[in-house]
mmCIF file of C-alpha atoms in Angstrom:
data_model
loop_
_atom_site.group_PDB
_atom_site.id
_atom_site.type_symbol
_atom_site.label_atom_id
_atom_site.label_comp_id
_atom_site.label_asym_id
_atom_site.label_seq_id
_atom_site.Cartn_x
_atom_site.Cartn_y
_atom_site.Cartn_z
ATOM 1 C CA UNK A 1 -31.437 77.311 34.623
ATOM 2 C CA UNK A 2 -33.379 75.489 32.373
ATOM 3 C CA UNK A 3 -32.198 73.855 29.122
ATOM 4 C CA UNK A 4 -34.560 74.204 26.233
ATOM 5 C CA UNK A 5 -34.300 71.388 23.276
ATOM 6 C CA UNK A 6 -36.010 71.249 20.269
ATOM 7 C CA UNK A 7 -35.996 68.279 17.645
ATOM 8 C CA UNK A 8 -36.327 68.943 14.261
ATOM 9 C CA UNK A 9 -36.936 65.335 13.254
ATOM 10 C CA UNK A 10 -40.300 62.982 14.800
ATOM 11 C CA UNK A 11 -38.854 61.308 17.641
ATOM 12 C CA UNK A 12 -40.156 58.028 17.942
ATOM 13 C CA UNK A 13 -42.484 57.554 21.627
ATOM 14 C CA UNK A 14 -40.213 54.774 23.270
ATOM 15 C CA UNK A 15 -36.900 57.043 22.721
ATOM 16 C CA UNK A 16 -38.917 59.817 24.307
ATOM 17 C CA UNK A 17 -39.793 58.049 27.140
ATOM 18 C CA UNK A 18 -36.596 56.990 27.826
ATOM 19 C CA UNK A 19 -34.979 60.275 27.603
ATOM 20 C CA UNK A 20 -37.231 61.756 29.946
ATOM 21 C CA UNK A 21 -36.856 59.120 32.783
ATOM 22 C CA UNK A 22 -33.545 59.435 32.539
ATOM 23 C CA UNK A 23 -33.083 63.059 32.513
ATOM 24 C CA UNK A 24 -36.122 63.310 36.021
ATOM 25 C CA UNK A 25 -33.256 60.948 37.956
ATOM 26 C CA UNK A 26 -30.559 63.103 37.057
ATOM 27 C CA UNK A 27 -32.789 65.839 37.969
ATOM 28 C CA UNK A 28 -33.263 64.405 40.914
ATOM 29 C CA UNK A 29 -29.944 63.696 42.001
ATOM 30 C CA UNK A 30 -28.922 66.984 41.286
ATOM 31 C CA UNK A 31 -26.883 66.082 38.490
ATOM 32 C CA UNK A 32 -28.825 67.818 35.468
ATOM 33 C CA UNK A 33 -30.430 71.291 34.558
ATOM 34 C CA UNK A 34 -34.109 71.326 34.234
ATOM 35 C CA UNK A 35 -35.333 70.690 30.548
ATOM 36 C CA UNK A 36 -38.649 71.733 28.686
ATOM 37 C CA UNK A 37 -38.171 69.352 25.307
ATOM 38 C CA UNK A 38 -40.332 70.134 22.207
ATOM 39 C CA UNK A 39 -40.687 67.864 19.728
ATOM 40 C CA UNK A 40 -43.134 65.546 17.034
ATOM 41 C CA UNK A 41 -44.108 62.175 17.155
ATOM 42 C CA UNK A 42 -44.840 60.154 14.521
ATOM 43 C CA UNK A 43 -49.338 59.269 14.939
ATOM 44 C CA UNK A 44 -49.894 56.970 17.830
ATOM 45 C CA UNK A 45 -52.217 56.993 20.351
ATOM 46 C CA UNK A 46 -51.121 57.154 24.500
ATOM 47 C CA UNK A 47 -52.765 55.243 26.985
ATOM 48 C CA UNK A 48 -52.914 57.287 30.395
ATOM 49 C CA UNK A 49 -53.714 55.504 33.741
ATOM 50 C CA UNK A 50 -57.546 56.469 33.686
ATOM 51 C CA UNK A 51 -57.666 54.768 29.939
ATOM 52 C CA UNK A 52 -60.590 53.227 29.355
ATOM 53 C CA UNK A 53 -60.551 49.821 26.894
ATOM 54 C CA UNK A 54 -63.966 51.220 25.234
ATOM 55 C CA UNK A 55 -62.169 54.913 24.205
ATOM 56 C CA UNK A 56 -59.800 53.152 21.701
ATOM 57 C CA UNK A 57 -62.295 53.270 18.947
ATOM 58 C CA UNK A 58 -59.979 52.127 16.110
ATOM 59 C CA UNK A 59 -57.151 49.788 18.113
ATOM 60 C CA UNK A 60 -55.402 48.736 14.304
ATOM 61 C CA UNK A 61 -55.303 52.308 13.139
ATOM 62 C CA UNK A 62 -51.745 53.609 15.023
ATOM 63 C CA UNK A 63 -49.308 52.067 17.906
ATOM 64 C CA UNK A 64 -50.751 52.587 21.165
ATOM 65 C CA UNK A 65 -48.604 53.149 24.116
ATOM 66 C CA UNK A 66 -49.542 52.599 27.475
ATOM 67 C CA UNK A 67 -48.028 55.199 29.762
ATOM 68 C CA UNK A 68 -48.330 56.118 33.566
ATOM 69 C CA UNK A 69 -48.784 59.789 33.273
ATOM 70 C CA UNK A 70 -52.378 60.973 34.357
ATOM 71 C CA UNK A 71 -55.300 60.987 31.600
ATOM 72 C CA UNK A 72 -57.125 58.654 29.135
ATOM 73 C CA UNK A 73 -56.097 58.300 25.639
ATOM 74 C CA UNK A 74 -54.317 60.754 23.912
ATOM 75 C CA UNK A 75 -52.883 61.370 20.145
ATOM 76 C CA UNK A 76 -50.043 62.687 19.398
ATOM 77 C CA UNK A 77 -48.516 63.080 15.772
ATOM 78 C CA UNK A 78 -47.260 65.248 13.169
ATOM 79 C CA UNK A 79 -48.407 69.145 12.925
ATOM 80 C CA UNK A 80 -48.645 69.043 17.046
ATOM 81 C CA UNK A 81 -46.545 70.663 19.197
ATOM 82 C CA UNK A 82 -45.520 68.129 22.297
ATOM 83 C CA UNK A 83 -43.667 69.675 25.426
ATOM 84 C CA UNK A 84 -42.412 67.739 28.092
ATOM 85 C CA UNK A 85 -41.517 69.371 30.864
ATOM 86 C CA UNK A 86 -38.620 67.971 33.134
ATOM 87 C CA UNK A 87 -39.205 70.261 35.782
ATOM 88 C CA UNK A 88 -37.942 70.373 39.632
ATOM 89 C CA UNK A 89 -41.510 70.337 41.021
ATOM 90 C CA UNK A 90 -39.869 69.831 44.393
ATOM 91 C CA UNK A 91 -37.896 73.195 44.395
ATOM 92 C CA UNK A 92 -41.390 74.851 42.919
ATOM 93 C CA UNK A 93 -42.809 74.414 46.376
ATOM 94 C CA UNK A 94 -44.254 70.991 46.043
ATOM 95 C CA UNK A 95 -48.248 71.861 45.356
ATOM 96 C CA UNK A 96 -48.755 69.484 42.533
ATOM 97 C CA UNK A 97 -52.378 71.193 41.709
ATOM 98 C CA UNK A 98 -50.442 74.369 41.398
ATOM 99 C CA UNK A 99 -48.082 73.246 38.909
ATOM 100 C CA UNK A 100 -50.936 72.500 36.372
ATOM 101 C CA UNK A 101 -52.066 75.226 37.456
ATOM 102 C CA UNK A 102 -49.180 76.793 35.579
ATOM 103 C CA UNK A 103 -49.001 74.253 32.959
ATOM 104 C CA UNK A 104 -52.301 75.466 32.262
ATOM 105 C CA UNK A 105 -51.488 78.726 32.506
ATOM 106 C CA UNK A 106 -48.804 78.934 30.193
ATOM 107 C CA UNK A 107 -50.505 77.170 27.103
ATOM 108 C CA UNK A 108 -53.359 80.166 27.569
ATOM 109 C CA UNK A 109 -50.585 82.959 27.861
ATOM 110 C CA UNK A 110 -48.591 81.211 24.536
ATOM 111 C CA UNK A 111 -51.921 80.864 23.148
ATOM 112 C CA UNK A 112 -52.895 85.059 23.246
ATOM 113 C CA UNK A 113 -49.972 85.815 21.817
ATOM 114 C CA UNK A 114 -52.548 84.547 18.684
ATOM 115 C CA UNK A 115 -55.177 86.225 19.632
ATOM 116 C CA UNK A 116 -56.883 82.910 20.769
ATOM 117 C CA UNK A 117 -58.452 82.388 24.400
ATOM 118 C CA UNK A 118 -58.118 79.578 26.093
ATOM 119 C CA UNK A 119 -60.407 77.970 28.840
ATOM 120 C CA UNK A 120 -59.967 75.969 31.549
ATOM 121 C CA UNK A 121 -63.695 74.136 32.307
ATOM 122 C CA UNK A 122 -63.893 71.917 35.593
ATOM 123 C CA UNK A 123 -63.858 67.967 34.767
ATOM 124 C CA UNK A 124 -62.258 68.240 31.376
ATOM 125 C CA UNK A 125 -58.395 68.353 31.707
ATOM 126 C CA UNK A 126 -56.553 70.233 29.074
ATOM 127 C CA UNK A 127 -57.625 73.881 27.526
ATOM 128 C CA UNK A 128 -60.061 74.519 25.588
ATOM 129 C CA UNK A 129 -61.368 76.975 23.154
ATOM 130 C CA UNK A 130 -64.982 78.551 22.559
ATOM 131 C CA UNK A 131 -67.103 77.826 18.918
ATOM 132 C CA UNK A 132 -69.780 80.364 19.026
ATOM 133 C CA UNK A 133 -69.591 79.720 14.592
ATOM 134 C CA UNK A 134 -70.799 76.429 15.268
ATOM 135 C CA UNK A 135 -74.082 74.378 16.438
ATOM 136 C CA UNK A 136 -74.637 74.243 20.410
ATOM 137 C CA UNK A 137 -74.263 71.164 21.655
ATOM 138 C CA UNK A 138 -76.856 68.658 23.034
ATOM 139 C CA UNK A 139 -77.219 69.904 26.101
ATOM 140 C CA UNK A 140 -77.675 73.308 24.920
ATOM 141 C CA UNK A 141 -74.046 74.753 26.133
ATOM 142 C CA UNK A 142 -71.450 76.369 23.293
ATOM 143 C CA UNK A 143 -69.680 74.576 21.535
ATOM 144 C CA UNK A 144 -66.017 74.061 22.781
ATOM 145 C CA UNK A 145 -63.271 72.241 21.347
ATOM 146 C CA UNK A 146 -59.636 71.004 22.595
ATOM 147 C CA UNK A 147 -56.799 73.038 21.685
ATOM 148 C CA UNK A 148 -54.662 71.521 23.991
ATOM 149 C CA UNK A 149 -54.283 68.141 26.307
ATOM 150 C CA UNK A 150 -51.830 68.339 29.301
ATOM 151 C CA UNK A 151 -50.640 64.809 31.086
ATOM 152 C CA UNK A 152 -47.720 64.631 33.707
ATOM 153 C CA UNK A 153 -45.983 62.062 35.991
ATOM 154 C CA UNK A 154 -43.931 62.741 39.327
ATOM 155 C CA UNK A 155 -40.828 61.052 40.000
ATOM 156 C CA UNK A 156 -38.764 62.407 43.183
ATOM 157 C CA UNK A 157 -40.742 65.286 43.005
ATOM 158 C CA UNK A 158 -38.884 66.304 38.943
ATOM 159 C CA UNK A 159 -42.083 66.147 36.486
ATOM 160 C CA UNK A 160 -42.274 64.278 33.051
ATOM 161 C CA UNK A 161 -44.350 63.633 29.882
ATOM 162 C CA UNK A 162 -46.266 67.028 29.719
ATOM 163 C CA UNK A 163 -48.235 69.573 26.980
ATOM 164 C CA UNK A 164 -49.518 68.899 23.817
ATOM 165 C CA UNK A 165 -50.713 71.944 21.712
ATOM 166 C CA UNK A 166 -52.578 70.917 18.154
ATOM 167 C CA UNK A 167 -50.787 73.384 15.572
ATOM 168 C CA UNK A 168 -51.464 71.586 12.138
ATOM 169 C CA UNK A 169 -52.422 68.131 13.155
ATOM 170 C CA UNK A 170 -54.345 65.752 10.862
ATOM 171 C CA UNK A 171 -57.271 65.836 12.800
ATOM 172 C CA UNK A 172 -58.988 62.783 11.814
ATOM 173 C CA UNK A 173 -56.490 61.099 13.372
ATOM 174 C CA UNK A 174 -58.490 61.764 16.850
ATOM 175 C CA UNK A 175 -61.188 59.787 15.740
ATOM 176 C CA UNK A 176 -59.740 56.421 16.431
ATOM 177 C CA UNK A 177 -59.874 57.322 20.392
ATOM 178 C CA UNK A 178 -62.344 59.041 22.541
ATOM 179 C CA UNK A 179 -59.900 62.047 23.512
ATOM 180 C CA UNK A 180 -59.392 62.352 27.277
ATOM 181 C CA UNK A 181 -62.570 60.200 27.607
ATOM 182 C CA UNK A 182 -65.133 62.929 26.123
ATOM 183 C CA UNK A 183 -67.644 62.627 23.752
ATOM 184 C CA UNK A 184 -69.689 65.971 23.990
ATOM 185 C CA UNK A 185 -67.054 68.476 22.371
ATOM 186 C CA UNK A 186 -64.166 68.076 19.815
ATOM 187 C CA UNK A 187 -61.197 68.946 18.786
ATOM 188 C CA UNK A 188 -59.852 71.856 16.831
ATOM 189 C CA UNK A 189 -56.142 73.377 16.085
ATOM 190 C CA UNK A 190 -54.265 76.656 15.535
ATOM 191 C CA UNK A 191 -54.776 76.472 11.452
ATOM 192 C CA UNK A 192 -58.550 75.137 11.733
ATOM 193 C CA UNK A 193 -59.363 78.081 13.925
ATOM 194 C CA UNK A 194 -57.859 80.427 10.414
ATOM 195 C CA UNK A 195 -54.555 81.192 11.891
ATOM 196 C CA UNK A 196 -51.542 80.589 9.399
ATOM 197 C CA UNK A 197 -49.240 79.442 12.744
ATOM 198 C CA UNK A 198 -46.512 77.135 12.500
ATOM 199 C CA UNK A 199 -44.354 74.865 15.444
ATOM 200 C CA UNK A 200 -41.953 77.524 15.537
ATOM 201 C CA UNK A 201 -44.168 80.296 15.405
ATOM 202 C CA UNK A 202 -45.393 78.442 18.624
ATOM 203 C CA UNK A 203 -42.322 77.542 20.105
ATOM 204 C CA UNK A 204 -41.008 81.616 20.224
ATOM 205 C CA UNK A 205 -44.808 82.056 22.454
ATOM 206 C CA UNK A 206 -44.025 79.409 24.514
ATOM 207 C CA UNK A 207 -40.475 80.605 25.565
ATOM 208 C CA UNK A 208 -41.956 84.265 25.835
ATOM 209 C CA UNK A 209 -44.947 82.948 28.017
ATOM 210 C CA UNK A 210 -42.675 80.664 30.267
ATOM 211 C CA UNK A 211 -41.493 83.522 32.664
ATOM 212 C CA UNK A 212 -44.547 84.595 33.384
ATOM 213 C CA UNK A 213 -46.275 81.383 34.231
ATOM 214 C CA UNK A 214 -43.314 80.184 36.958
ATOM 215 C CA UNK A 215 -41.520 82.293 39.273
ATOM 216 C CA UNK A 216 -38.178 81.884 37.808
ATOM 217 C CA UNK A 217 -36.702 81.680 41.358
ATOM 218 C CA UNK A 218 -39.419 78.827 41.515
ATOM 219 C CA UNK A 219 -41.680 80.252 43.811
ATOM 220 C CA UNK A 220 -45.475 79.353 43.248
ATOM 221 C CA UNK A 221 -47.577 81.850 41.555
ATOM 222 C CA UNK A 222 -50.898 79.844 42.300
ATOM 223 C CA UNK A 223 -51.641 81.697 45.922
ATOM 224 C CA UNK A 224 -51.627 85.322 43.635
ATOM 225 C CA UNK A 225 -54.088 83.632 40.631
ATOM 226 C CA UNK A 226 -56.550 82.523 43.060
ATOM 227 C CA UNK A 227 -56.878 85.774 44.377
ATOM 228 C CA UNK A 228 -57.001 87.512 41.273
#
């Protein structure tokens, strides 16, 4: 089983991160039920353990939190849907490329449930979503913008930190970092691509599009992708 949460109120990032550490060990130990957490944050920018000093473009404008998931620098704030996942990677058959895999997966699947198609490009972690309406870039390829950044830690083989899907985000708040490290595309949301979608809205897509993602007996759908 797997015990869904959802906060109505921002959680502040040092609470969060408390909670989830706590929750992987009990995990661990056997003495808790998986948990997929969504919640808001108030603006502040994450630190992963590939940060670089140079992507923190504005260091004065929100709190910055170093943190030892994977990644660079991430925001996270109000208007974004965060989703940490508190899952018994160990019992999922211990393929930690997989997992994304279906991390991955199941942003795309919550995402068509708006009509909107999410990508998954090599070298840029996260999904992503086409701009044919706007310039090409530089280098001549379409433009693409993030929809969604995706950052976990292992602890005991139970998962932590997670998903973050931009809903209704204040998007200049992006600017003070170089997101994830890259400079050629940007970042978009659900309501700057048109669509009138709110956190719950998402929330309902992302408990639909959870089945289908993982095996709910935990076995690894990854082998029966890659052949697809």
């Amino acid at each position: 089983m797997v015990q869904w949460i959802t906060s109505d109120e921002l959680v502040p990032y040092e609470e969060a991160c408390a909670f989830m550490e706590a929750r992987a060990e009990a995990i661990a130990r056997g003495e808790a039920e998986e948990c997929i957490w969504l919640l808001e944050h108030p603006p502040l920018y994450t630190a992963g353990t590939s940060a670089r000093r140079e992507d923190l473009t504005d260091p004065e404008r929100f709190p910055v939190y170093p943190t030892k998931r994977g990644g660079q620098y991430t925001y996270h704030g109000p208007g974004q849907r965060v989703v940490y996942v508190m899952l018994d990677v160990g019992k999922r058959g211990k393929d930690v490329r997989c997992f994304v895999r279906q991390l991955e997966r199941w942003v795309i699947l919550a995402l068509a449930e708006f009509n909107v198609t999410g990508h998954i490009r090599d070298g840029r972690v996260g999904v992503w979503v086409e701009r044919p309406d706007r310039p090409r870039t530089v280098t001549g390829a379409m433009a693409e913008d993030k929809i969604a950044a995706i950052g976990i830690r292992l602890r005991k083989w139970v998962s932590f930190h997670g998903i973050s899907i931009n809903v209704e985000p204040n998007l200049d708040h992006f600017t003070g970092i170089v997101p994830c490290g890259i400079t050629e595309f940007g970042v978009t949301s659900l309501v700057d691509l048109g669509l009138p979608v709110t956190l719950a809205d998402v929330d309902v897509a992302l408990r639909r599009a959870f089945d289908l993602a993982f095996d709910p007996d935990g076995v690894s759908t990854c082998a029966v992708e890659t052949a697809s």
